[in-house]
Coordinates of C-alpha atoms and ligand atoms in Angstrom, one line a residue:
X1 CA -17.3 -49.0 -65.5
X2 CA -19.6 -46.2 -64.6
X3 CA -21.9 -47.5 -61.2
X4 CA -25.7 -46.9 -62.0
X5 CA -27.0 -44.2 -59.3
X6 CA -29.2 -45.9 -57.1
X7 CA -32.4 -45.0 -57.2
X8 CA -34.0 -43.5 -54.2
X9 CA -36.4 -44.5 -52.1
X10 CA -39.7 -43.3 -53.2
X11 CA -41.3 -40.9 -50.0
X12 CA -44.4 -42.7 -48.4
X13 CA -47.6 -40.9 -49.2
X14 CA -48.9 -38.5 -46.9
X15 CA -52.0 -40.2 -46.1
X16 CA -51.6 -43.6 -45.1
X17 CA -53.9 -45.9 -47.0
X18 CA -57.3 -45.4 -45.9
X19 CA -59.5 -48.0 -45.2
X20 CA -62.1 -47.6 -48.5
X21 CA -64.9 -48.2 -46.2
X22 CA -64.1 -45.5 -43.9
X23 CA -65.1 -42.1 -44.7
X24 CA -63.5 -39.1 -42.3
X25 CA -66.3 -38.0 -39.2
X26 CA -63.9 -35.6 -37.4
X27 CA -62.8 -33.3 -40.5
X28 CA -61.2 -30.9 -37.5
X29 CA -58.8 -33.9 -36.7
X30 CA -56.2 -34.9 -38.4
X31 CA -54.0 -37.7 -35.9
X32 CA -50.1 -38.3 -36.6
X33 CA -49.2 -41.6 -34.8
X34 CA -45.5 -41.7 -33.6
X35 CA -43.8 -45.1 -34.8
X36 CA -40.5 -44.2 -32.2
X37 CA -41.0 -47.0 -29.4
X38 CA -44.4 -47.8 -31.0
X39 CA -43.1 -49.4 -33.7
X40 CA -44.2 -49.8 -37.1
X41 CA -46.8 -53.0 -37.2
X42 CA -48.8 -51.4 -34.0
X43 CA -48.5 -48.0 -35.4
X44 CA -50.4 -49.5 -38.5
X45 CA -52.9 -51.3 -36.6
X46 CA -53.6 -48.0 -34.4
X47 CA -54.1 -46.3 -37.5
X48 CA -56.2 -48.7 -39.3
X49 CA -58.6 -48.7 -36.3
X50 CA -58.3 -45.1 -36.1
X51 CA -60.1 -44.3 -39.5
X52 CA -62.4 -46.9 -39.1
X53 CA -63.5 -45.0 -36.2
X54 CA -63.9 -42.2 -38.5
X55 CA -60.6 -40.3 -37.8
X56 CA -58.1 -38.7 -40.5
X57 CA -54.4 -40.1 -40.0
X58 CA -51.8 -38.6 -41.6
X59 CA -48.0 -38.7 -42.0
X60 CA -45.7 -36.3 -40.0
X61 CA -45.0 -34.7 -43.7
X62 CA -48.6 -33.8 -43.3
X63 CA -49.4 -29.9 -42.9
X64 CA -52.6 -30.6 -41.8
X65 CA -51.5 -32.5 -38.6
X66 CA -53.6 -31.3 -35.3
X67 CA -53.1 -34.0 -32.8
X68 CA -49.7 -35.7 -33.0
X69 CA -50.4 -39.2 -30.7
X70 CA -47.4 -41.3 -28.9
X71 CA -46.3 -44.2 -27.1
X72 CA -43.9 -44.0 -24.3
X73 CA -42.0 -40.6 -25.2
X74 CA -41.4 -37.5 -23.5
X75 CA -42.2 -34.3 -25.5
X76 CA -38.8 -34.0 -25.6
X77 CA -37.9 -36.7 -27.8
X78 CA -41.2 -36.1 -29.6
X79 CA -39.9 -32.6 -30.6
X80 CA -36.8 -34.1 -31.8
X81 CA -38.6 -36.9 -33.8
X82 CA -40.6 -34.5 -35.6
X83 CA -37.6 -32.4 -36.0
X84 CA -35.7 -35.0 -37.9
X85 CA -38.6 -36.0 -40.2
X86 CA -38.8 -32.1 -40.8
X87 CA -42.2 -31.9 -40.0
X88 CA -44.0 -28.7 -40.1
X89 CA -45.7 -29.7 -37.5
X90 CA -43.0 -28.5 -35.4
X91 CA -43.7 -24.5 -36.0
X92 CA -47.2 -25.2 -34.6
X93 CA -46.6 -27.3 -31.5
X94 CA -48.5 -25.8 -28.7
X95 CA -50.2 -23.8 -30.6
X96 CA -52.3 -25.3 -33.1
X97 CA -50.8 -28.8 -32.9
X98 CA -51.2 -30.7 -29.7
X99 CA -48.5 -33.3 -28.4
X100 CA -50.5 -36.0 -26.8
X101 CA -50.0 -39.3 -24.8
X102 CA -51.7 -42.9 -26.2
X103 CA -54.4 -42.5 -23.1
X104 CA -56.1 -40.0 -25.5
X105 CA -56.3 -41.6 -28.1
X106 CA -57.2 -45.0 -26.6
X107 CA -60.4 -43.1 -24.4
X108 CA -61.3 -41.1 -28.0
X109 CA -61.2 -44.6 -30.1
X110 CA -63.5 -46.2 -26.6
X111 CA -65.5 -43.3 -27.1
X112 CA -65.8 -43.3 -30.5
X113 CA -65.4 -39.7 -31.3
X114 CA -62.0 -37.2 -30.0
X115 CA -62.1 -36.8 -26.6
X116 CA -61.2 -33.5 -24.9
X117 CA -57.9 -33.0 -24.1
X118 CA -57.1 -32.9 -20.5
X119 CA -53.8 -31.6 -19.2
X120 CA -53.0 -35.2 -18.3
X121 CA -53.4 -35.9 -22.2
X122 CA -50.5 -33.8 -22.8
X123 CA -46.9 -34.7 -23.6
X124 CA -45.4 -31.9 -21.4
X125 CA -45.1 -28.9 -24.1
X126 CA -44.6 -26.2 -21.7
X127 CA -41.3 -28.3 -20.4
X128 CA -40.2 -28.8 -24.2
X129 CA -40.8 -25.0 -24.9
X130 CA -38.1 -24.8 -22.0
X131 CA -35.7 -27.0 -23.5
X132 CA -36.0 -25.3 -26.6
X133 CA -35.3 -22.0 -25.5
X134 CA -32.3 -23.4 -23.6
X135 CA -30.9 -24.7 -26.3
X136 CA -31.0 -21.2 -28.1
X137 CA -28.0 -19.8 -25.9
X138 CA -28.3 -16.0 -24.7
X139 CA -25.2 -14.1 -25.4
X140 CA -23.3 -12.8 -22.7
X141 CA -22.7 -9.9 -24.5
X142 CA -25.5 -7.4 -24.9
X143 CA -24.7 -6.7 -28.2
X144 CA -25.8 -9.4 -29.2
X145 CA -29.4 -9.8 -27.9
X146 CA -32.2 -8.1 -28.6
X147 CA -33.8 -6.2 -26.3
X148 CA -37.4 -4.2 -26.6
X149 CA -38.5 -1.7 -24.5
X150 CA -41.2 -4.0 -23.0
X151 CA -40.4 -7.5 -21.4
X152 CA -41.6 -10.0 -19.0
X153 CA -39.7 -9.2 -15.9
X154 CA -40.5 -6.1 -14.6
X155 CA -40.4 -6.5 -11.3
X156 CA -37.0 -9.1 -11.1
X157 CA -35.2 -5.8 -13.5
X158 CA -36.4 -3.5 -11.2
X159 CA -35.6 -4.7 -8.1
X160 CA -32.2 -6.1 -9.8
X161 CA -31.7 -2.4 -10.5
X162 CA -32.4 -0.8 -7.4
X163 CA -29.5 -3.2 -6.1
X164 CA -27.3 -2.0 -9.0
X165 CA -27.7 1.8 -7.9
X166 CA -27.0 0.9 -4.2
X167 CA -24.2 -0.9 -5.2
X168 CA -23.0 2.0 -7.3
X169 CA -23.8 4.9 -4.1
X170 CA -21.3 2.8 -2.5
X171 CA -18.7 2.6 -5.1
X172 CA -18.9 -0.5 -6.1
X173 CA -18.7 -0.9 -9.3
X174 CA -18.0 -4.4 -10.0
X175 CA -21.1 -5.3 -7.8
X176 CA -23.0 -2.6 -9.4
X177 CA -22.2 -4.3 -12.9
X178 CA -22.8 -7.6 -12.4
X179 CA -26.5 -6.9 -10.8
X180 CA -27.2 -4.4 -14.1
X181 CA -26.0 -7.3 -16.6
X182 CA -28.5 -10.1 -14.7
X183 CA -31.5 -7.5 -15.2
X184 CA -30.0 -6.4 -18.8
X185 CA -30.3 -10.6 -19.9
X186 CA -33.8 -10.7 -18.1
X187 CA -35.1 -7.4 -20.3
X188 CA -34.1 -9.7 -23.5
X189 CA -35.9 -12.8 -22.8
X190 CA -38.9 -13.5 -25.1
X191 CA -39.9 -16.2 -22.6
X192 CA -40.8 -15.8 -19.0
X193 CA -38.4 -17.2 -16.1
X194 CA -41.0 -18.5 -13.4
X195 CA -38.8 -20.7 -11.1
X196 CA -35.1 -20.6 -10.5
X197 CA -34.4 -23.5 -12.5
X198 CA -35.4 -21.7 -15.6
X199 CA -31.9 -19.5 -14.8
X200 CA -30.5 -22.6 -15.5
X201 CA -29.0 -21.8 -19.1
X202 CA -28.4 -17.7 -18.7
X203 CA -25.0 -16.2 -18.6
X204 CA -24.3 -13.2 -16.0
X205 CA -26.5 -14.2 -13.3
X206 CA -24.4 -14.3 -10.2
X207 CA -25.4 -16.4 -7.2
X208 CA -26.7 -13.0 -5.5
X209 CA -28.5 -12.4 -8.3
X210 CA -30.1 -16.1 -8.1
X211 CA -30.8 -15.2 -4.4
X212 CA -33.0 -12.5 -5.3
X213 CA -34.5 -13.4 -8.0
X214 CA -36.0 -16.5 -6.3
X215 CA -37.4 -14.7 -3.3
X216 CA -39.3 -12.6 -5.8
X217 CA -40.1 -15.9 -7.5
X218 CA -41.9 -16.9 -4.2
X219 CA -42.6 -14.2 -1.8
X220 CA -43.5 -11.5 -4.6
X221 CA -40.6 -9.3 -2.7
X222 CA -37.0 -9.2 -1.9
X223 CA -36.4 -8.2 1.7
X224 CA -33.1 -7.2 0.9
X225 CA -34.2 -4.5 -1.8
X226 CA -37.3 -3.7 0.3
X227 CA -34.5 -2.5 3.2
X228 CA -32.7 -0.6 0.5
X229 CA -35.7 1.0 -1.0
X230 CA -36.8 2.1 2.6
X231 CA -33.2 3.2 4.1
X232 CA -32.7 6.7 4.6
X233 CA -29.2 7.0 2.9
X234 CA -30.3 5.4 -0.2
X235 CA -33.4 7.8 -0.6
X236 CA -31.0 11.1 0.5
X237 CA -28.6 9.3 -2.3
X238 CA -31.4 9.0 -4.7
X239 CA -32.5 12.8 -4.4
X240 CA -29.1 14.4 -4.3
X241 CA -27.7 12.2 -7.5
X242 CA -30.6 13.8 -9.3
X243 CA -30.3 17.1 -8.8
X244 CA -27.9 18.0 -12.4
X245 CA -24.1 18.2 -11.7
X246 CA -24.3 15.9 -8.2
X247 CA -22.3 13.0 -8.7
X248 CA -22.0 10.0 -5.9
X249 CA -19.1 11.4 -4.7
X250 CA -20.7 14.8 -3.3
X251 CA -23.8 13.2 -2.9
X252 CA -22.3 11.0 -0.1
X253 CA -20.3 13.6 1.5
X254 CA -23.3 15.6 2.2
X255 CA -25.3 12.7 3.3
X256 CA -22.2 12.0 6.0
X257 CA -22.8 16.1 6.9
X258 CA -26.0 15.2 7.8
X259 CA -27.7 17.1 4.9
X260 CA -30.8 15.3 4.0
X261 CA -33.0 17.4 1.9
X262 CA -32.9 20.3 -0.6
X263 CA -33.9 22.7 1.8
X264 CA -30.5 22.1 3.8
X265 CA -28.7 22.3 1.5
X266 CA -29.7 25.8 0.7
X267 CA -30.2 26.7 4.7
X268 CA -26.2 24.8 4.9
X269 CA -25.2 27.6 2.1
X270 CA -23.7 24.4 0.8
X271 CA -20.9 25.2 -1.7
X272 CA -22.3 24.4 -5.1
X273 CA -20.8 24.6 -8.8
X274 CA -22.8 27.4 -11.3
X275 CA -24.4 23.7 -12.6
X276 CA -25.4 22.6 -9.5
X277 CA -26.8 25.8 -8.7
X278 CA -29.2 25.7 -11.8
X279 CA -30.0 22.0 -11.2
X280 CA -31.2 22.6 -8.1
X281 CA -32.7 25.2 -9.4
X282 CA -34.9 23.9 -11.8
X283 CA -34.9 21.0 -9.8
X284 CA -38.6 20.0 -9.5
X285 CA -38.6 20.3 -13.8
X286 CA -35.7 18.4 -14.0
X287 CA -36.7 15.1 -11.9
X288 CA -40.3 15.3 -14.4
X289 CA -39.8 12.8 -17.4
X290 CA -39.4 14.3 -20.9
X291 CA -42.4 13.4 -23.1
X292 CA -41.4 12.7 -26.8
X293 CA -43.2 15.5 -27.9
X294 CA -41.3 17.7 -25.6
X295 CA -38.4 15.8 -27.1
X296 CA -39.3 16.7 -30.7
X297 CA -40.2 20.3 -30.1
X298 CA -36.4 21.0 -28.9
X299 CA -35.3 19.0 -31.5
X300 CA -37.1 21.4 -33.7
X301 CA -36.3 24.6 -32.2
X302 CA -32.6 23.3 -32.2
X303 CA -33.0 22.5 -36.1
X304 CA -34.0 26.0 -37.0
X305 CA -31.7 27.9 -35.5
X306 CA -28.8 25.3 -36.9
X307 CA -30.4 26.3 -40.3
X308 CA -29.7 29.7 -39.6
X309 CA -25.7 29.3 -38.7
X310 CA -25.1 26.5 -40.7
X311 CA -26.8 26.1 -43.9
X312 CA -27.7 22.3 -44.9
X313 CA -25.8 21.0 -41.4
X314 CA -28.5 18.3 -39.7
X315 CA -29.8 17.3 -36.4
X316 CA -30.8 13.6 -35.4
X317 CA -32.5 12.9 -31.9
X318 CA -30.2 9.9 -30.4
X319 CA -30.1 8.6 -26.7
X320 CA -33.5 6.7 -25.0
X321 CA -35.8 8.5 -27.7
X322 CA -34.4 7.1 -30.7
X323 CA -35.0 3.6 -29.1
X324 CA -38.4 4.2 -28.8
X325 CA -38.5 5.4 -25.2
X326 CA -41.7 7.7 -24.9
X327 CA -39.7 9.7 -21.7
X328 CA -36.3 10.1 -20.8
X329 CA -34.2 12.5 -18.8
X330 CA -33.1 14.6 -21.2
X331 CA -32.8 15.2 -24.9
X332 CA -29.6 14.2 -26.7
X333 CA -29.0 16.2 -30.2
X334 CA -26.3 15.0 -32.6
X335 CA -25.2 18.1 -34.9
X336 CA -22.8 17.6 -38.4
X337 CA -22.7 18.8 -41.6
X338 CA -22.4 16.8 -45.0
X339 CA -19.0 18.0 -45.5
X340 CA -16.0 17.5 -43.1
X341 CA -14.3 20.3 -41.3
X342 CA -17.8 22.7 -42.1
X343 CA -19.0 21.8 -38.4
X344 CA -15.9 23.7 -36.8
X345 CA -17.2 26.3 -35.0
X346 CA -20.9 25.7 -35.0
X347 CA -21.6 25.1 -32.0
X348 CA -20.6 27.9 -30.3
X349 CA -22.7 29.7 -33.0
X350 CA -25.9 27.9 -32.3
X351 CA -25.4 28.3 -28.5
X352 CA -25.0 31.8 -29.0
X353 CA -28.1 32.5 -31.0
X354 CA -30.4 30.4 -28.5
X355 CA -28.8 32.4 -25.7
X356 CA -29.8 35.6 -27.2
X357 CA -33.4 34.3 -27.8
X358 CA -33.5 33.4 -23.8
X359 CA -33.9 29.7 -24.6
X360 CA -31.3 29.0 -22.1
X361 CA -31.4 28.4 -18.4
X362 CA -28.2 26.9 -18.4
X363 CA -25.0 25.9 -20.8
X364 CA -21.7 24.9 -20.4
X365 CA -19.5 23.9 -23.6
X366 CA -16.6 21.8 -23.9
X367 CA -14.3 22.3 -26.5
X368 CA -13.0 19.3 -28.4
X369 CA -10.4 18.0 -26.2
X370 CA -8.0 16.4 -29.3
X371 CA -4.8 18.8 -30.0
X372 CA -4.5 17.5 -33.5
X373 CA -5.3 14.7 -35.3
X374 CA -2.4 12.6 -34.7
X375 CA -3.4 13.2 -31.1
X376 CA -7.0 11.8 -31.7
X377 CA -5.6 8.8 -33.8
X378 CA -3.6 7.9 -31.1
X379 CA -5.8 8.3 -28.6
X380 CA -8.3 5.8 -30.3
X381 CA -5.4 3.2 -31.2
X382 CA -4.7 3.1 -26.9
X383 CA -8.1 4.1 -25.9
X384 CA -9.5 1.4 -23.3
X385 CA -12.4 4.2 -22.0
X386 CA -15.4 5.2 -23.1
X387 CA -14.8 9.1 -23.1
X388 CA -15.7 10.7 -26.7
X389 CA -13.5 14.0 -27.3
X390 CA -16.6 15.8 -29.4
X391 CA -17.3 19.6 -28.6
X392 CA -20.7 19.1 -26.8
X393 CA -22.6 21.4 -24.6
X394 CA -24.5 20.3 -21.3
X395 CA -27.4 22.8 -20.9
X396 CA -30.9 23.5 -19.8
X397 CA -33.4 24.6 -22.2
X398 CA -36.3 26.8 -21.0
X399 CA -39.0 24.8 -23.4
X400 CA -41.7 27.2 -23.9
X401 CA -40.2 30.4 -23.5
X402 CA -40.6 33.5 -25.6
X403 CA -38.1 34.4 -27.5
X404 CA -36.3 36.9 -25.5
X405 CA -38.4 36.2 -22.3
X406 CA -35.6 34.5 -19.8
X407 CA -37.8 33.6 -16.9
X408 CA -35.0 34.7 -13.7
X409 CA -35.7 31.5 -11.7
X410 CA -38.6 29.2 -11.2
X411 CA -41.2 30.9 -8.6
X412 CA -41.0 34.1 -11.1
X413 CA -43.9 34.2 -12.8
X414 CA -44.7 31.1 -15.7
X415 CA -45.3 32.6 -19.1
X416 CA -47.8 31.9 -21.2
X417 CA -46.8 31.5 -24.8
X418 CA -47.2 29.5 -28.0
X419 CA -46.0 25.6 -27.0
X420 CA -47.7 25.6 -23.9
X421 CA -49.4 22.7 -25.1
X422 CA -46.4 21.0 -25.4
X423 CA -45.3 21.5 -21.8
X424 CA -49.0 20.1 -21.1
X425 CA -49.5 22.9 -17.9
X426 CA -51.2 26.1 -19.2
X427 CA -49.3 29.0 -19.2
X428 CA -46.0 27.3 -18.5
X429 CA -42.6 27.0 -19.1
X430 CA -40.6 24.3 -18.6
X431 CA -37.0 23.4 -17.9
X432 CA -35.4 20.6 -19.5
X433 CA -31.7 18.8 -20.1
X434 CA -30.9 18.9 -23.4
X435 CA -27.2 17.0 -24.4
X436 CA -26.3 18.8 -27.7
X437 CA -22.9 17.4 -29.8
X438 CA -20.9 17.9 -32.9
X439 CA -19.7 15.4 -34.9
X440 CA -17.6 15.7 -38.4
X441 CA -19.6 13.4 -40.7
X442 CA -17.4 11.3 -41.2
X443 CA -17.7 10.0 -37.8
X444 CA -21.5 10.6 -37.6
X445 CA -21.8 6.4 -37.5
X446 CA -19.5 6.1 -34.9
X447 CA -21.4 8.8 -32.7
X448 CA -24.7 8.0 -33.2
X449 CA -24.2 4.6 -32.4
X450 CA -22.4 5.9 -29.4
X451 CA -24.8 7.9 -28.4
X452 CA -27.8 5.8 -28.9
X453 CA -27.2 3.3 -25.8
X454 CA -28.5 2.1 -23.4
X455 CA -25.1 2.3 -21.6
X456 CA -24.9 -1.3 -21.1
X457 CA -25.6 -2.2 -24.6
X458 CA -22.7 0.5 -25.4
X459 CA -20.6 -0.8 -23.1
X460 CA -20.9 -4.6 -24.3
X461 CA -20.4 -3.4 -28.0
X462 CA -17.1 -2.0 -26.7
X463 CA -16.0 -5.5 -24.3
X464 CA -16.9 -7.5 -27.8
X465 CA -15.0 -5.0 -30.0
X466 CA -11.8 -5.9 -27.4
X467 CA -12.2 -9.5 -26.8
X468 CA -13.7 -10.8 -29.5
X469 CA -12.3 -9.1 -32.3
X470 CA -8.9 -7.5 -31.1
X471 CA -10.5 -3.8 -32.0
X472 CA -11.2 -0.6 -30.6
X473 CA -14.3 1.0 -30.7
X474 CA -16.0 4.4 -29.8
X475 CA -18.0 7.4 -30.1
X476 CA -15.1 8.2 -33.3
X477 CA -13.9 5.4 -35.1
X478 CA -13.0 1.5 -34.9
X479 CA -9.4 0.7 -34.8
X480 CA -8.8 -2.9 -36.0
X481 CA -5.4 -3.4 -33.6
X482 CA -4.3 -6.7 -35.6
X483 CA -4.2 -4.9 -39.0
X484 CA -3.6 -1.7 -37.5
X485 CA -6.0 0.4 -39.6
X486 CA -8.9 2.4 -38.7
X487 CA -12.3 0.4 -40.6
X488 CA -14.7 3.4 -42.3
X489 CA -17.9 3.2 -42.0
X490 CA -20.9 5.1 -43.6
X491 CA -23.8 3.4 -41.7
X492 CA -23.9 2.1 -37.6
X493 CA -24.9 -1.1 -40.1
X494 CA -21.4 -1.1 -41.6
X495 CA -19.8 -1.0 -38.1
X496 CA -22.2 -4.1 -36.8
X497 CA -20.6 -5.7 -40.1
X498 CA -17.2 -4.9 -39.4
X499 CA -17.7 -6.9 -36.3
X500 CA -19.5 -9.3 -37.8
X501 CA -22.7 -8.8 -35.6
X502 CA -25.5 -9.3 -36.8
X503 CA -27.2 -5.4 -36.8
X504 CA -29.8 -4.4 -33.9
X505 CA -32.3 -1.9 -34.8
X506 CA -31.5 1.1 -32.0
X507 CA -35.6 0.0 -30.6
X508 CA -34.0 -3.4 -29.6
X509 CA -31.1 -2.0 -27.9
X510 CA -32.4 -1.1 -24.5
X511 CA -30.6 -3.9 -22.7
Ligands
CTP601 N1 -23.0 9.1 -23.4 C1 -21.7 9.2 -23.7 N2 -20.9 10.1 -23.1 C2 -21.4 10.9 -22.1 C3 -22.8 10.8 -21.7 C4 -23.6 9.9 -22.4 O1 -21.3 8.5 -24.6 N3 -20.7 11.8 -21.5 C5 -23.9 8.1 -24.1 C6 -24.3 7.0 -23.1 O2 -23.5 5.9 -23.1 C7 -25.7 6.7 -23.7 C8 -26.1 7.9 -24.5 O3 -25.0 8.7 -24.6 O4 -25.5 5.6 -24.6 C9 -27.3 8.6 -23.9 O5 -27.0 8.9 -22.5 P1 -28.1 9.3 -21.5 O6 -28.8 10.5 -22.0 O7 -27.4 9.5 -20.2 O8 -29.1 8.1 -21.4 P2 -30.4 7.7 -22.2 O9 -30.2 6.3 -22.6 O10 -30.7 8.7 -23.2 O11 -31.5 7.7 -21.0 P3 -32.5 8.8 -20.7 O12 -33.7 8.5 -21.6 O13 -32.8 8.7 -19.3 O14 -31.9 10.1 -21.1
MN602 MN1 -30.8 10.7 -22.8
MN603 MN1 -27.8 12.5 -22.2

């Protein structure tokens, strides 16, 4: 025989049963009494007395819940009661709907109107907020956090950086990584670490790290990084590493020659490449941020002349400025064409034509390294680096320039010309880096997601891609190694699928 369903409890009214002699004095207040450890008979008595005071007292269901009022339980375990009942009080807590302790409500019913709330009223919200952002675990990968270009720990990132970049003018690379990752989980925080315990729940946060972080915490400095920042070698490091072409390798052999400035190394006749040469240069133009604006306007130029050799062929800014950085170091230009194969050879072209026009201080471009295509598939399938293989040009644009005017070197003479305002000084030219690459389009995903960064959210993507999912990712293609197939993708959106991330918008990927 069929059972008869049993017939559910009917859902207790919102409003508990006024008393009809009451009416409501504090429309503002609406009170939410807590049975948990309270029980249910006092919890009625409270409220009975409650509205014959003149209050409102309503059921956690309630939306219109301002003061929720308990006996004996941490805000903790408040939180989680309101969470089981589903209360929409929850989305409000701290703001808008105040966790409070019986005292208040015992001093407001003596008083005979609501009190104000005194910190010692409070059920401790800010150590619930805590709790609840412990609970919602930060990735160790940076791939999978969100990071804006503004967050709460400025000064922690940047003197977790500055050890980072000592770390890595030694050679250390591990140690230089593992001080990068503590800032890059900082940067992605929506909340604000203000003693060390709040590390408690965050992945890559070494104990030197820790040890850093909490002298900040409570001295407002690192000694450590304060040393670093005022050391001789690290400022020689810092100058030499900026000049274009100087890696920490030559910077650090002429810092043990003694060479401390530019102006030895010119009096040293120091043996430098043809880039090196033109870095130091243009030196002074090349250690000035890049505005956006400057940015666009060589995005621009680039895009007309690209018109010109290759009819219908595009060019998208990638790099800092595509995530919303308003300066960077340079401009990075990714160049393809709708149709596979038509990109061969424009480069050169484009180079060429810009040349001629004398808006080129400096160029160097390297042909795609892959031999074939069997080469390239191969290369992918084994690939455990993060080299790409496109045909790319480093080079130095002379933003500003008249077409045909190539300025000889920088005390000769600053032109005055049409996009001076760009440059922002009248009259002038400017020098700037400018990354330009070549993608066939059917890699143009791959690349701009590549080439988009920041290098530590590129070089999570790639540890997840390994790890995680047994693939191989890069600036060309994603090679699942377990089905051993190359995945397609049309969109960087397709590839965040294929790896079943969720997708980041390129502004929240500055980890
Ligand atoms: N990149 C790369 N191969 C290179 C150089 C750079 O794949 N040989 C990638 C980097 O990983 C980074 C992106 O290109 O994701 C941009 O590099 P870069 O211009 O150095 O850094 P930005 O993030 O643009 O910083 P900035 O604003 O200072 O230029
Ligand atoms: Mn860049
Ligand atoms: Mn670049």
């Amino acid at each position: 025989m069929a059972q008869l369903p049993v017939k559910k409890k009917r859902q207790p009214p919102v409003s508990l049963p006024a008393d009809p002699e009451c009416c409501v004095r504090f429309p503002g207040v609406v009170l939410c009494l807590v049975e948990k450890k309270m029980g249910l008979s006092r919890k009625a008595f409270l409220a009975t007395l409650a509205q014959r005071k003149g209050f409102c007292v309503e059921e956690a269901s309630s939306e219109r819940v301002t003061h929720v009022v308990s006996e004996g339980n941490s805000g903790g375990e408040v939180v989680e009661w309101l969470k089981r009942k589903s209360s929409p009080c929850m989305e409000a807590v701290g703001h808008g709907v105040a966790l409070l302790d019986l005292s208040w409500f015992t001093e407001s019913m003596s008083a005979g109107r609501p009190v104000e709330i005194e910190p010692r009223h409070r059920l401790q919200v800010a150590a619930h907020a805590k709790e609840l952002e412990g609970q919602c675990q930060v990735s160790a990968y940076a791939c999978q956090r969100r990071t804006p270009l503004e967050h709460n720990h400025q000064m922690l990132t940047e003197a977790l950086e500055i050890l980072a970049e000592e770390a890595h003018f030694w050679g250390s690379e591990g140690r230089s990584l593992a001080f990068s990752r503590a800032a890059s989980v900082l940067k992605s925080l929506p909340w604000t670490v203000r003693k060390i315990q709040d590390l408690k729940s965050l992945p890559c946060i070494g104990e030197h790290s820790r040890r850093v972080i909490q002298e900040i915490l409570e001295d407002g400095v690192s000694s450590e990084v304060e040393k670093i920042r005022q050391s001789e070698r690290y400022q020689t490091m810092k100058l030499f590493t900026k000049i274009f072409g100087v890696g920490v390798k030559t910077a650090s052999r002429w810092h043990q020659e003694g060479l401390r400035t530019l102006a030895d190394l010119q009096a040293h006749h120091t043996k430098l490449s043809k880039e090196q040469q033109a870095g130091l240069l243009h030196y002074e133009d090349l250690s000035t941020p890049v505005t956006f604006s400057e940015a666009e306007a060589i995005g621009q130029l680039v895009r007309d002349v690209v018109e010109q050799c290759l009819p219908g062929a595009s060019v998208t800014l990638t790099g800092g400025f595509r995530r919303g950085k308003q300066s960077g170091h340079d401009v990075d230009l990714l160049l393809t064409h709708p149709v596979d194969g038509q990109e061969i050879g424009l480069l050169g072209k484009v180079i060429a034509q810009m040349d001629r026009q004398g808006f080129l201080l400096y160029h160097s471009i390297h042909r795609n390294t892959f031999q074939s295509f069997e080469d390239e598939a191969q290369e992918i399938r084994d690939s455990t680096t993060s080299m790409d293989h496109f045909e790319r040009c480093f080079s130095i644009f002379c933003l500003g320039c008249f077409p045909g005017g190539i300025p000889g070197s920088a005390s000769e003479a600053r032109r005055p010309n049409n996009t001076e305002q760009v440059s922002g000084t009248t009259g002038s030219w400017k020098a700037v880096r400018v990354d330009l690459v070549v993608t066939p389009c059917s890699q143009f995903p791959f690349a701009l997601l590549g080439w988009t960064g920041s290098q530590n959210f590129e070089r999570d993507l790639r540890r997840f891609s390994k790890h995680e999912k047994k693939m191989t990712l890069n600036s060309h293609a994603l090679y699942d190694k377990g089905k051993r197939t190359f995945l397609t993708a049309a969109s960087e959106e397709e590839i965040f699928n294929h790896l079943d991330l969720e997708y980041i918008p390129p502004e929240e990927r500055n980890a």
